[in-house]
């Protein structure tokens, strides 16, 4: 009995699931996690908050996650309130809910590939057709070509990703404005890496008041170092939050998750203290790869995409053989590495040098 023997939906036949390797390696720089463990005082606060919930686990959690959404709105600022914010188990779930509400059979989503690989996978899972928009050779997206792609495909949902995974490229707000102006559908700006952006990089949060079709998604998985807690959220017009109520599972966000996230948000300053250190390592990786003559895509995220590798799969394997796991995102000649601690950067650069030497010897 194999998967193919099941009466699975036709469009899922032969498809691969999302599957970044989870390997037991000395240095894991492949899924853009925050390399710094949660600091002791925050661990204590999370444990105390979770403990306080434990005896009440016989009851369902607050279905609206009201207190958490208030805290998230307070963190985002921009005059946002609980009514403008929705939270779920990772921004992946938020994105799925958005597609359940605004995509679906007979509808189309447009994204600017290469971008976050889950966007088309979530489209597939929700029965939404997917179309690729164009990026320039340097992986940037400009307002004119984005608008032209929207005109051509007339999508119900547009995904913009800024800073973009896997390229690290941030978008100008002119692109967001142009896509909103040209489209009749929802425009989702995935800002999972916003906290790592270089000074002066704009957030689409500043445009929320201007159009009720704009949605900005964020996560606590990256800058907040809480990937394991699974907490993502969106900011949008309250009507968008109302729309999501039609598709969300009841009690989707456990009381333990809500409590842990609130405890972490009460320590925002401590948790985000690692962001500057990670940005330093990102900029160091960019500089070091440049010294090695490898083309590097400028990054506003906690990772770097670099090219000039020829058979990137073989280079990826050799780097892994030296104990460092980075990411082959399927772009010929390119690999992506997450910026972590200084020691992890040292290990990555040493493994890369060894891998490139071996390549030269072949
Ligand atoms: C661009 C982007 N959006 C969303 C996510 C999902 O993050 P999570 O579901 O952990 O919030 C990721 C994770 O890597 C990402 O790169």
mmCIF file of C-alpha atoms and ligand atoms in Angstrom:
data_model
loop_
_atom_site.group_PDB
_atom_site.id
_atom_site.type_symbol
_atom_site.label_atom_id
_atom_site.label_comp_id
_atom_site.label_asym_id
_atom_site.label_seq_id
_atom_site.Cartn_x
_atom_site.Cartn_y
_atom_site.Cartn_z
ATOM 1 C CA UNK A 1 0.000 0.000 0.000
ATOM 2 C CA UNK A 2 1.585 3.247 -1.141
ATOM 3 C CA UNK A 3 0.508 6.863 -1.129
ATOM 4 C CA UNK A 4 -0.179 6.648 -4.859
ATOM 5 C CA UNK A 5 -2.710 3.866 -4.201
ATOM 6 C CA UNK A 6 -4.863 6.128 -2.042
ATOM 7 C CA UNK A 7 -7.756 8.130 -3.501
ATOM 8 C CA UNK A 8 -5.822 11.342 -2.837
ATOM 9 C CA UNK A 9 -6.757 14.629 -4.565
ATOM 10 C CA UNK A 10 -5.395 14.604 -8.127
ATOM 11 C CA UNK A 11 -3.421 17.826 -7.701
ATOM 12 C CA UNK A 12 -1.503 16.309 -4.757
ATOM 13 C CA UNK A 13 -0.369 13.248 -6.709
ATOM 14 C CA UNK A 14 3.415 13.078 -7.123
ATOM 15 C CA UNK A 15 4.003 16.196 -5.024
ATOM 16 C CA UNK A 16 6.794 16.497 -2.428
ATOM 17 C CA UNK A 17 6.077 17.790 1.100
ATOM 18 C CA UNK A 18 8.021 20.725 2.557
ATOM 19 C CA UNK A 19 11.148 19.098 3.833
ATOM 20 C CA UNK A 20 14.168 21.108 4.955
ATOM 21 C CA UNK A 21 16.492 18.371 6.282
ATOM 22 C CA UNK A 22 16.469 18.066 10.089
ATOM 23 C CA UNK A 23 19.903 16.491 10.619
ATOM 24 C CA UNK A 24 21.913 16.042 13.785
ATOM 25 C CA UNK A 25 24.928 18.193 12.861
ATOM 26 C CA UNK A 26 27.366 20.343 14.865
ATOM 27 C CA UNK A 27 26.325 23.538 13.058
ATOM 28 C CA UNK A 28 22.768 23.951 11.684
ATOM 29 C CA UNK A 29 22.412 27.059 9.522
ATOM 30 C CA UNK A 30 19.674 25.870 7.180
ATOM 31 C CA UNK A 31 16.266 27.053 8.412
ATOM 32 C CA UNK A 32 16.906 30.677 9.414
ATOM 33 C CA UNK A 33 16.352 30.003 13.082
ATOM 34 C CA UNK A 34 17.872 32.251 15.727
ATOM 35 C CA UNK A 35 21.029 30.456 16.910
ATOM 36 C CA UNK A 36 20.866 31.960 20.386
ATOM 37 C CA UNK A 37 18.986 29.909 22.989
ATOM 38 C CA UNK A 38 16.188 31.608 24.915
ATOM 39 C CA UNK A 39 17.912 33.501 27.789
ATOM 40 C CA UNK A 40 17.509 32.172 31.361
ATOM 41 C CA UNK A 41 15.219 34.919 32.711
ATOM 42 C CA UNK A 42 12.873 34.455 29.744
ATOM 43 C CA UNK A 43 12.914 30.678 30.228
ATOM 44 C CA UNK A 44 11.901 31.255 33.860
ATOM 45 C CA UNK A 45 9.088 33.597 32.838
ATOM 46 C CA UNK A 46 7.800 31.147 30.202
ATOM 47 C CA UNK A 47 7.915 28.212 32.638
ATOM 48 C CA UNK A 48 6.052 30.233 35.294
ATOM 49 C CA UNK A 49 3.417 31.331 32.767
ATOM 50 C CA UNK A 50 2.919 27.807 31.424
ATOM 51 C CA UNK A 51 2.794 26.414 34.966
ATOM 52 C CA UNK A 52 0.062 28.888 35.872
ATOM 53 C CA UNK A 53 -2.032 27.568 32.969
ATOM 54 C CA UNK A 54 -1.514 23.875 33.654
ATOM 55 C CA UNK A 55 -4.309 23.245 36.144
ATOM 56 C CA UNK A 56 -6.755 25.005 33.812
ATOM 57 C CA UNK A 57 -5.980 22.731 30.871
ATOM 58 C CA UNK A 58 -9.313 20.963 31.462
ATOM 59 C CA UNK A 59 -10.872 24.039 29.810
ATOM 60 C CA UNK A 60 -10.471 25.184 26.209
ATOM 61 C CA UNK A 61 -8.201 28.191 25.694
ATOM 62 C CA UNK A 62 -9.402 31.711 24.907
ATOM 63 C CA UNK A 63 -10.578 31.137 21.324
ATOM 64 C CA UNK A 64 -9.895 34.763 20.450
ATOM 65 C CA UNK A 65 -6.436 34.877 22.107
ATOM 66 C CA UNK A 66 -7.416 38.400 23.101
ATOM 67 C CA UNK A 67 -4.684 39.182 25.630
ATOM 68 C CA UNK A 68 -1.974 37.852 23.330
ATOM 69 C CA UNK A 69 -3.295 39.846 20.378
ATOM 70 C CA UNK A 70 -3.300 42.979 22.547
ATOM 71 C CA UNK A 71 0.344 42.338 23.427
ATOM 72 C CA UNK A 72 1.260 41.731 19.780
ATOM 73 C CA UNK A 73 -0.493 44.941 18.718
ATOM 74 C CA UNK A 74 1.450 46.784 21.421
ATOM 75 C CA UNK A 75 4.709 45.328 20.106
ATOM 76 C CA UNK A 76 3.943 46.312 16.504
ATOM 77 C CA UNK A 77 2.907 49.888 17.378
ATOM 78 C CA UNK A 78 1.619 51.960 14.433
ATOM 79 C CA UNK A 79 -1.577 52.581 16.415
ATOM 80 C CA UNK A 80 -2.672 48.947 15.936
ATOM 81 C CA UNK A 81 -5.116 47.371 18.386
ATOM 82 C CA UNK A 82 -6.339 43.875 19.214
ATOM 83 C CA UNK A 83 -8.933 44.205 16.425
ATOM 84 C CA UNK A 84 -6.208 44.596 13.767
ATOM 85 C CA UNK A 85 -4.174 41.553 14.827
ATOM 86 C CA UNK A 86 -4.656 37.791 14.517
ATOM 87 C CA UNK A 87 -2.349 35.041 15.813
ATOM 88 C CA UNK A 88 -1.906 31.346 15.029
ATOM 89 C CA UNK A 89 0.564 28.461 15.255
ATOM 90 C CA UNK A 90 3.350 30.028 13.228
ATOM 91 C CA UNK A 91 2.911 32.421 10.363
ATOM 92 C CA UNK A 92 2.520 29.337 8.170
ATOM 93 C CA UNK A 93 -0.876 28.773 9.770
ATOM 94 C CA UNK A 94 -1.762 32.451 9.392
ATOM 95 C CA UNK A 95 -0.883 32.264 5.680
ATOM 96 C CA UNK A 96 -2.918 29.086 5.284
ATOM 97 C CA UNK A 97 -5.917 30.725 6.939
ATOM 98 C CA UNK A 98 -5.586 33.695 4.583
ATOM 99 C CA UNK A 99 -5.647 31.367 1.589
ATOM 100 C CA UNK A 100 -8.591 29.444 3.028
ATOM 101 C CA UNK A 101 -10.505 32.707 3.286
ATOM 102 C CA UNK A 102 -9.356 34.514 0.141
ATOM 103 C CA UNK A 103 -8.006 31.774 -2.148
ATOM 104 C CA UNK A 104 -9.467 28.339 -2.832
ATOM 105 C CA UNK A 105 -10.809 26.458 -5.868
ATOM 106 C CA UNK A 106 -11.250 28.666 -8.915
ATOM 107 C CA UNK A 107 -9.005 31.333 -7.420
ATOM 108 C CA UNK A 108 -5.396 32.293 -8.119
ATOM 109 C CA UNK A 109 -2.428 33.388 -6.016
ATOM 110 C CA UNK A 110 0.590 35.186 -7.478
ATOM 111 C CA UNK A 111 4.070 35.224 -5.924
ATOM 112 C CA UNK A 112 7.442 36.495 -7.102
ATOM 113 C CA UNK A 113 9.626 33.416 -7.355
ATOM 114 C CA UNK A 114 12.090 32.610 -5.874
ATOM 115 C CA UNK A 115 10.328 33.421 -2.610
ATOM 116 C CA UNK A 116 9.235 31.436 0.447
ATOM 117 C CA UNK A 117 8.677 27.876 -0.734
ATOM 118 C CA UNK A 118 5.628 27.406 1.510
ATOM 119 C CA UNK A 119 3.579 30.033 -0.331
ATOM 120 C CA UNK A 120 2.911 27.779 -3.363
ATOM 121 C CA UNK A 121 2.633 24.697 -1.125
ATOM 122 C CA UNK A 122 -0.084 26.394 0.949
ATOM 123 C CA UNK A 123 -1.782 27.427 -2.279
ATOM 124 C CA UNK A 124 -1.758 23.797 -3.410
ATOM 125 C CA UNK A 125 -3.170 22.590 -0.099
ATOM 126 C CA UNK A 126 -6.028 25.074 -0.254
ATOM 127 C CA UNK A 127 -6.865 24.356 -3.893
ATOM 128 C CA UNK A 128 -5.634 27.772 -5.012
ATOM 129 C CA UNK A 129 -3.977 27.989 -8.446
ATOM 130 C CA UNK A 130 -0.439 29.390 -8.330
ATOM 131 C CA UNK A 131 1.269 31.710 -10.810
ATOM 132 C CA UNK A 132 4.856 32.987 -10.735
ATOM 133 C CA UNK A 133 5.657 36.658 -11.125
ATOM 134 C CA UNK A 134 9.065 37.890 -12.306
ATOM 135 C CA UNK A 135 12.102 39.033 -10.406
ATOM 136 C CA UNK A 136 14.998 40.909 -11.978
ATOM 137 C CA UNK A 137 18.369 39.176 -12.404
ATOM 138 C CA UNK A 138 19.521 40.631 -9.058
ATOM 139 C CA UNK A 139 16.333 39.162 -7.446
ATOM 140 C CA UNK A 140 14.776 42.600 -6.912
ATOM 141 C CA UNK A 141 11.153 43.279 -7.843
ATOM 142 C CA UNK A 142 10.241 46.611 -9.343
ATOM 143 C CA UNK A 143 6.903 48.344 -9.185
ATOM 144 C CA UNK A 144 6.294 48.397 -12.937
ATOM 145 C CA UNK A 145 6.938 44.718 -13.592
ATOM 146 C CA UNK A 146 5.038 43.689 -10.442
ATOM 147 C CA UNK A 147 2.051 45.744 -11.598
ATOM 148 C CA UNK A 148 2.332 44.217 -15.068
ATOM 149 C CA UNK A 149 2.310 40.695 -13.591
ATOM 150 C CA UNK A 150 -0.787 41.559 -11.563
ATOM 151 C CA UNK A 151 -2.479 42.940 -14.679
ATOM 152 C CA UNK A 152 -1.593 39.808 -16.624
ATOM 153 C CA UNK A 153 -2.760 37.239 -14.052
ATOM 154 C CA UNK A 154 -5.513 39.144 -12.203
ATOM 155 C CA UNK A 155 -4.847 37.179 -8.971
ATOM 156 C CA UNK A 156 -7.154 36.943 -5.961
ATOM 157 C CA UNK A 157 -4.156 36.917 -3.618
ATOM 158 C CA UNK A 158 -0.684 38.399 -4.129
ATOM 159 C CA UNK A 159 2.251 37.306 -1.975
ATOM 160 C CA UNK A 160 5.035 39.787 -1.473
ATOM 161 C CA UNK A 161 7.887 38.752 0.817
ATOM 162 C CA UNK A 162 10.056 41.415 2.384
ATOM 163 C CA UNK A 163 12.818 40.760 3.280
ATOM 164 C CA UNK A 164 12.439 37.908 0.845
ATOM 165 C CA UNK A 165 13.358 34.325 1.641
ATOM 166 C CA UNK A 166 15.633 32.938 0.148
ATOM 167 C CA UNK A 167 17.244 36.043 -1.351
ATOM 168 C CA UNK A 168 17.200 38.478 1.621
ATOM 169 C CA UNK A 169 15.907 41.210 -0.682
ATOM 170 C CA UNK A 170 13.658 43.880 0.853
ATOM 171 C CA UNK A 171 10.942 45.534 -1.214
ATOM 172 C CA UNK A 172 10.307 49.216 -1.641
ATOM 173 C CA UNK A 173 6.849 50.376 -0.574
ATOM 174 C CA UNK A 174 6.389 51.562 -4.159
ATOM 175 C CA UNK A 175 6.012 47.860 -5.062
ATOM 176 C CA UNK A 176 3.371 47.341 -2.358
ATOM 177 C CA UNK A 177 1.529 50.477 -3.521
ATOM 178 C CA UNK A 178 1.714 49.469 -7.177
ATOM 179 C CA UNK A 179 0.419 45.951 -6.504
ATOM 180 C CA UNK A 180 -2.419 47.274 -4.356
ATOM 181 C CA UNK A 181 -3.349 49.808 -7.016
ATOM 182 C CA UNK A 182 -3.295 47.257 -9.821
ATOM 183 C CA UNK A 183 -5.022 44.335 -8.108
ATOM 184 C CA UNK A 184 -8.555 43.728 -6.918
ATOM 185 C CA UNK A 185 -7.500 40.937 -4.503
ATOM 186 C CA UNK A 186 -5.727 40.617 -1.177
ATOM 187 C CA UNK A 187 -2.083 41.646 -0.928
ATOM 188 C CA UNK A 188 -0.074 39.764 1.699
ATOM 189 C CA UNK A 189 3.334 41.105 2.679
ATOM 190 C CA UNK A 190 5.225 38.338 4.494
ATOM 191 C CA UNK A 191 7.585 40.180 6.858
ATOM 192 C CA UNK A 192 8.911 37.167 8.799
ATOM 193 C CA UNK A 193 12.398 38.718 8.838
ATOM 194 C CA UNK A 194 11.459 42.390 9.310
ATOM 195 C CA UNK A 195 13.404 42.828 12.549
ATOM 196 C CA UNK A 196 16.681 42.028 10.752
ATOM 197 C CA UNK A 197 16.258 44.676 8.054
ATOM 198 C CA UNK A 198 18.932 47.334 7.704
ATOM 199 C CA UNK A 199 18.137 50.824 8.986
ATOM 200 C CA UNK A 200 15.806 52.703 6.675
ATOM 201 C CA UNK A 201 14.105 49.597 5.261
ATOM 202 C CA UNK A 202 10.367 50.338 5.255
ATOM 203 C CA UNK A 203 7.686 48.019 6.672
ATOM 204 C CA UNK A 204 4.324 47.608 4.966
ATOM 205 C CA UNK A 205 2.797 48.178 8.426
ATOM 206 C CA UNK A 206 3.042 51.878 7.568
ATOM 207 C CA UNK A 207 0.585 51.318 4.691
ATOM 208 C CA UNK A 208 -2.100 49.412 6.620
ATOM 209 C CA UNK A 209 -4.427 52.373 7.061
ATOM 210 C CA UNK A 210 -4.397 53.069 3.341
ATOM 211 C CA UNK A 211 -6.025 49.863 2.053
ATOM 212 C CA UNK A 212 -8.184 47.207 3.721
ATOM 213 C CA UNK A 213 -6.866 44.537 1.318
ATOM 214 C CA UNK A 214 -3.340 44.772 2.706
ATOM 215 C CA UNK A 215 -2.167 42.133 5.209
ATOM 216 C CA UNK A 216 1.242 42.065 6.909
ATOM 217 C CA UNK A 217 2.363 38.764 8.438
ATOM 218 C CA UNK A 218 5.045 38.422 11.103
ATOM 219 C CA UNK A 219 6.447 35.671 13.314
ATOM 220 C CA UNK A 220 8.106 35.085 16.674
ATOM 221 C CA UNK A 221 10.146 32.245 15.105
ATOM 222 C CA UNK A 222 13.094 34.326 13.946
ATOM 223 C CA UNK A 223 14.064 37.536 15.785
ATOM 224 C CA UNK A 224 12.297 36.393 18.980
ATOM 225 C CA UNK A 225 14.111 33.022 18.897
ATOM 226 C CA UNK A 226 10.852 31.120 19.434
ATOM 227 C CA UNK A 227 10.617 28.847 16.385
ATOM 228 C CA UNK A 228 9.745 25.914 18.642
ATOM 229 C CA UNK A 229 6.839 27.753 20.270
ATOM 230 C CA UNK A 230 4.990 28.211 16.950
ATOM 231 C CA UNK A 231 3.602 31.710 17.090
ATOM 232 C CA UNK A 232 2.905 33.800 14.021
ATOM 233 C CA UNK A 233 0.540 36.707 13.529
ATOM 234 C CA UNK A 234 -0.846 39.224 11.095
ATOM 235 C CA UNK A 235 -1.838 42.856 11.110
ATOM 236 C CA UNK A 236 -4.657 43.978 8.847
ATOM 237 C CA UNK A 237 -8.023 45.718 8.769
ATOM 238 C CA UNK A 238 -10.429 44.251 11.400
ATOM 239 C CA UNK A 239 -12.600 42.967 8.532
ATOM 240 C CA UNK A 240 -9.727 40.658 7.521
ATOM 241 C CA UNK A 241 -9.587 39.317 11.077
ATOM 242 C CA UNK A 242 -13.359 38.738 10.828
ATOM 243 C CA UNK A 243 -12.870 36.824 7.563
ATOM 244 C CA UNK A 244 -10.347 34.518 9.201
ATOM 245 C CA UNK A 245 -12.857 33.623 11.914
ATOM 246 C CA UNK A 246 -14.802 31.785 9.191
ATOM 247 C CA UNK A 247 -11.984 29.345 8.493
ATOM 248 C CA UNK A 248 -9.870 29.083 11.661
ATOM 249 C CA UNK A 249 -10.182 26.000 13.792
ATOM 250 C CA UNK A 250 -11.873 26.675 17.111
ATOM 251 C CA UNK A 251 -9.345 26.875 19.970
ATOM 252 C CA UNK A 252 -6.460 26.575 17.491
ATOM 253 C CA UNK A 253 -3.938 28.310 19.753
ATOM 254 C CA UNK A 254 -3.363 26.319 22.961
ATOM 255 C CA UNK A 255 -3.420 28.131 26.279
ATOM 256 C CA UNK A 256 0.206 27.006 26.760
ATOM 257 C CA UNK A 257 1.242 28.669 23.499
ATOM 258 C CA UNK A 258 -0.653 31.830 24.356
ATOM 259 C CA UNK A 259 0.919 31.982 27.819
ATOM 260 C CA UNK A 260 4.438 31.271 26.537
ATOM 261 C CA UNK A 261 4.163 33.909 23.809
ATOM 262 C CA UNK A 262 2.860 36.525 26.244
ATOM 263 C CA UNK A 263 5.673 35.788 28.700
ATOM 264 C CA UNK A 264 8.190 36.153 25.871
ATOM 265 C CA UNK A 265 6.615 39.413 24.675
ATOM 266 C CA UNK A 266 6.974 40.794 28.197
ATOM 267 C CA UNK A 267 10.747 40.323 27.636
ATOM 268 C CA UNK A 268 10.905 41.745 24.128
ATOM 269 C CA UNK A 269 14.015 43.829 24.860
ATOM 270 C CA UNK A 270 16.032 40.842 26.121
ATOM 271 C CA UNK A 271 14.922 38.580 23.276
ATOM 272 C CA UNK A 272 15.560 41.088 20.500
ATOM 273 C CA UNK A 273 19.014 41.857 21.913
ATOM 274 C CA UNK A 274 20.421 39.093 19.694
ATOM 275 C CA UNK A 275 19.197 40.775 16.504
ATOM 276 C CA UNK A 276 22.105 43.235 16.251
ATOM 277 C CA UNK A 277 24.663 40.462 16.865
ATOM 278 C CA UNK A 278 23.056 38.349 14.121
ATOM 279 C CA UNK A 279 23.030 41.293 11.704
ATOM 280 C CA UNK A 280 26.758 41.708 12.364
ATOM 281 C CA UNK A 281 27.354 38.082 11.417
ATOM 282 C CA UNK A 282 25.163 38.474 8.327
ATOM 283 C CA UNK A 283 27.204 41.467 7.191
ATOM 284 C CA UNK A 284 30.410 39.594 8.009
ATOM 285 C CA UNK A 285 29.289 36.635 5.871
ATOM 286 C CA UNK A 286 28.426 39.003 3.006
ATOM 287 C CA UNK A 287 31.878 40.627 3.255
ATOM 288 C CA UNK A 288 33.754 37.315 3.566
ATOM 289 C CA UNK A 289 31.981 35.757 0.598
ATOM 290 C CA UNK A 290 32.778 38.888 -1.403
ATOM 291 C CA UNK A 291 36.464 38.500 -0.481
ATOM 292 C CA UNK A 292 36.265 34.967 -1.907
ATOM 293 C CA UNK A 293 34.944 36.378 -5.161
ATOM 294 C CA UNK A 294 31.513 34.766 -4.795
ATOM 295 C CA UNK A 295 28.481 36.795 -5.914
ATOM 296 C CA UNK A 296 26.347 37.665 -2.872
ATOM 297 C CA UNK A 297 22.790 38.975 -2.808
ATOM 298 C CA UNK A 298 22.499 41.992 -0.450
ATOM 299 C CA UNK A 299 20.514 40.823 2.599
ATOM 300 C CA UNK A 300 18.055 42.474 4.983
ATOM 301 C CA UNK A 301 17.368 39.151 6.708
ATOM 302 C CA UNK A 302 19.235 36.733 8.994
ATOM 303 C CA UNK A 303 20.594 34.739 6.070
ATOM 304 C CA UNK A 304 22.643 35.212 2.935
ATOM 305 C CA UNK A 305 22.156 33.812 -0.575
ATOM 306 C CA UNK A 306 25.390 33.423 -2.497
ATOM 307 C CA UNK A 307 26.241 32.099 -5.921
ATOM 308 C CA UNK A 308 29.114 31.238 -8.238
ATOM 309 C CA UNK A 309 29.065 27.609 -7.121
ATOM 310 C CA UNK A 310 28.368 25.655 -10.296
ATOM 311 C CA UNK A 311 26.934 22.396 -8.995
ATOM 312 C CA UNK A 312 25.552 23.801 -5.739
ATOM 313 C CA UNK A 313 24.278 20.411 -4.589
ATOM 314 C CA UNK A 314 27.803 18.975 -4.595
ATOM 315 C CA UNK A 315 29.169 22.015 -2.705
ATOM 316 C CA UNK A 316 26.283 21.741 -0.193
ATOM 317 C CA UNK A 317 27.175 18.092 0.432
ATOM 318 C CA UNK A 318 30.870 18.873 0.918
ATOM 319 C CA UNK A 319 30.035 21.665 3.399
ATOM 320 C CA UNK A 320 27.791 19.192 5.219
ATOM 321 C CA UNK A 321 30.619 16.654 5.256
ATOM 322 C CA UNK A 322 32.540 19.274 7.270
ATOM 323 C CA UNK A 323 29.710 19.403 9.836
ATOM 324 C CA UNK A 324 27.851 22.498 8.650
ATOM 325 C CA UNK A 325 24.302 22.206 7.338
ATOM 326 C CA UNK A 326 23.204 25.061 5.053
ATOM 327 C CA UNK A 327 20.368 25.182 2.496
ATOM 328 C CA UNK A 328 20.124 24.231 -1.146
ATOM 329 C CA UNK A 329 17.022 26.160 -2.166
ATOM 330 C CA UNK A 330 17.043 24.678 -5.661
ATOM 331 C CA UNK A 331 18.561 27.708 -7.409
ATOM 332 C CA UNK A 332 21.302 26.567 -9.767
ATOM 333 C CA UNK A 333 24.713 27.745 -8.535
ATOM 334 C CA UNK A 334 23.381 29.261 -5.303
ATOM 335 C CA UNK A 335 23.218 28.252 -1.642
ATOM 336 C CA UNK A 336 21.677 29.980 1.385
ATOM 337 C CA UNK A 337 23.301 30.197 4.812
ATOM 338 C CA UNK A 338 21.696 31.432 8.039
ATOM 339 C CA UNK A 339 23.649 33.980 10.087
ATOM 340 C CA UNK A 340 24.141 32.702 13.627
ATOM 341 C CA UNK A 341 26.835 33.128 16.271
ATOM 342 C CA UNK A 342 30.407 34.286 15.495
ATOM 343 C CA UNK A 343 31.637 30.707 16.109
ATOM 344 C CA UNK A 344 29.064 29.374 13.621
ATOM 345 C CA UNK A 345 30.237 31.892 11.012
ATOM 346 C CA UNK A 346 33.829 30.701 11.612
ATOM 347 C CA UNK A 347 32.731 27.089 11.161
ATOM 348 C CA UNK A 348 30.759 27.896 8.016
ATOM 349 C CA UNK A 349 33.608 29.823 6.397
ATOM 350 C CA UNK A 350 36.101 27.066 7.233
ATOM 351 C CA UNK A 351 33.765 24.404 5.817
ATOM 352 C CA UNK A 352 33.109 26.497 2.711
ATOM 353 C CA UNK A 353 36.828 27.050 2.104
ATOM 354 C CA UNK A 354 37.492 23.348 2.494
ATOM 355 C CA UNK A 355 34.586 22.518 0.157
ATOM 356 C CA UNK A 356 35.758 24.987 -2.491
ATOM 357 C CA UNK A 357 39.343 23.650 -2.241
ATOM 358 C CA UNK A 358 38.085 20.113 -2.762
ATOM 359 C CA UNK A 359 36.030 21.366 -5.688
ATOM 360 C CA UNK A 360 39.164 22.945 -7.218
ATOM 361 C CA UNK A 361 41.030 19.678 -6.825
ATOM 362 C CA UNK A 362 38.469 17.681 -8.751
HETATM 363 C C1 LIG B 1 9.292 34.163 4.611
HETATM 364 C C2 LIG B 1 8.793 33.244 5.665
HETATM 365 N N1 LIG B 1 7.525 33.350 6.052
HETATM 366 C C3 LIG B 1 7.014 32.548 6.989
HETATM 367 C C4 LIG B 1 7.796 31.573 7.582
HETATM 368 C C5 LIG B 1 7.123 30.645 8.562
HETATM 369 O O1 LIG B 1 7.516 30.875 9.820
HETATM 370 P P1 LIG B 1 6.678 30.337 11.077
HETATM 371 O O2 LIG B 1 5.594 29.444 10.595
HETATM 372 O O3 LIG B 1 7.686 29.661 11.916
HETATM 373 O O4 LIG B 1 6.128 31.592 11.693
HETATM 374 C C6 LIG B 1 9.124 31.426 7.220
HETATM 375 C C7 LIG B 1 9.966 30.387 7.847
HETATM 376 O O5 LIG B 1 11.073 30.113 7.477
HETATM 377 C C8 LIG B 1 9.642 32.276 6.221
HETATM 378 O O6 LIG B 1 10.894 32.162 5.787
#
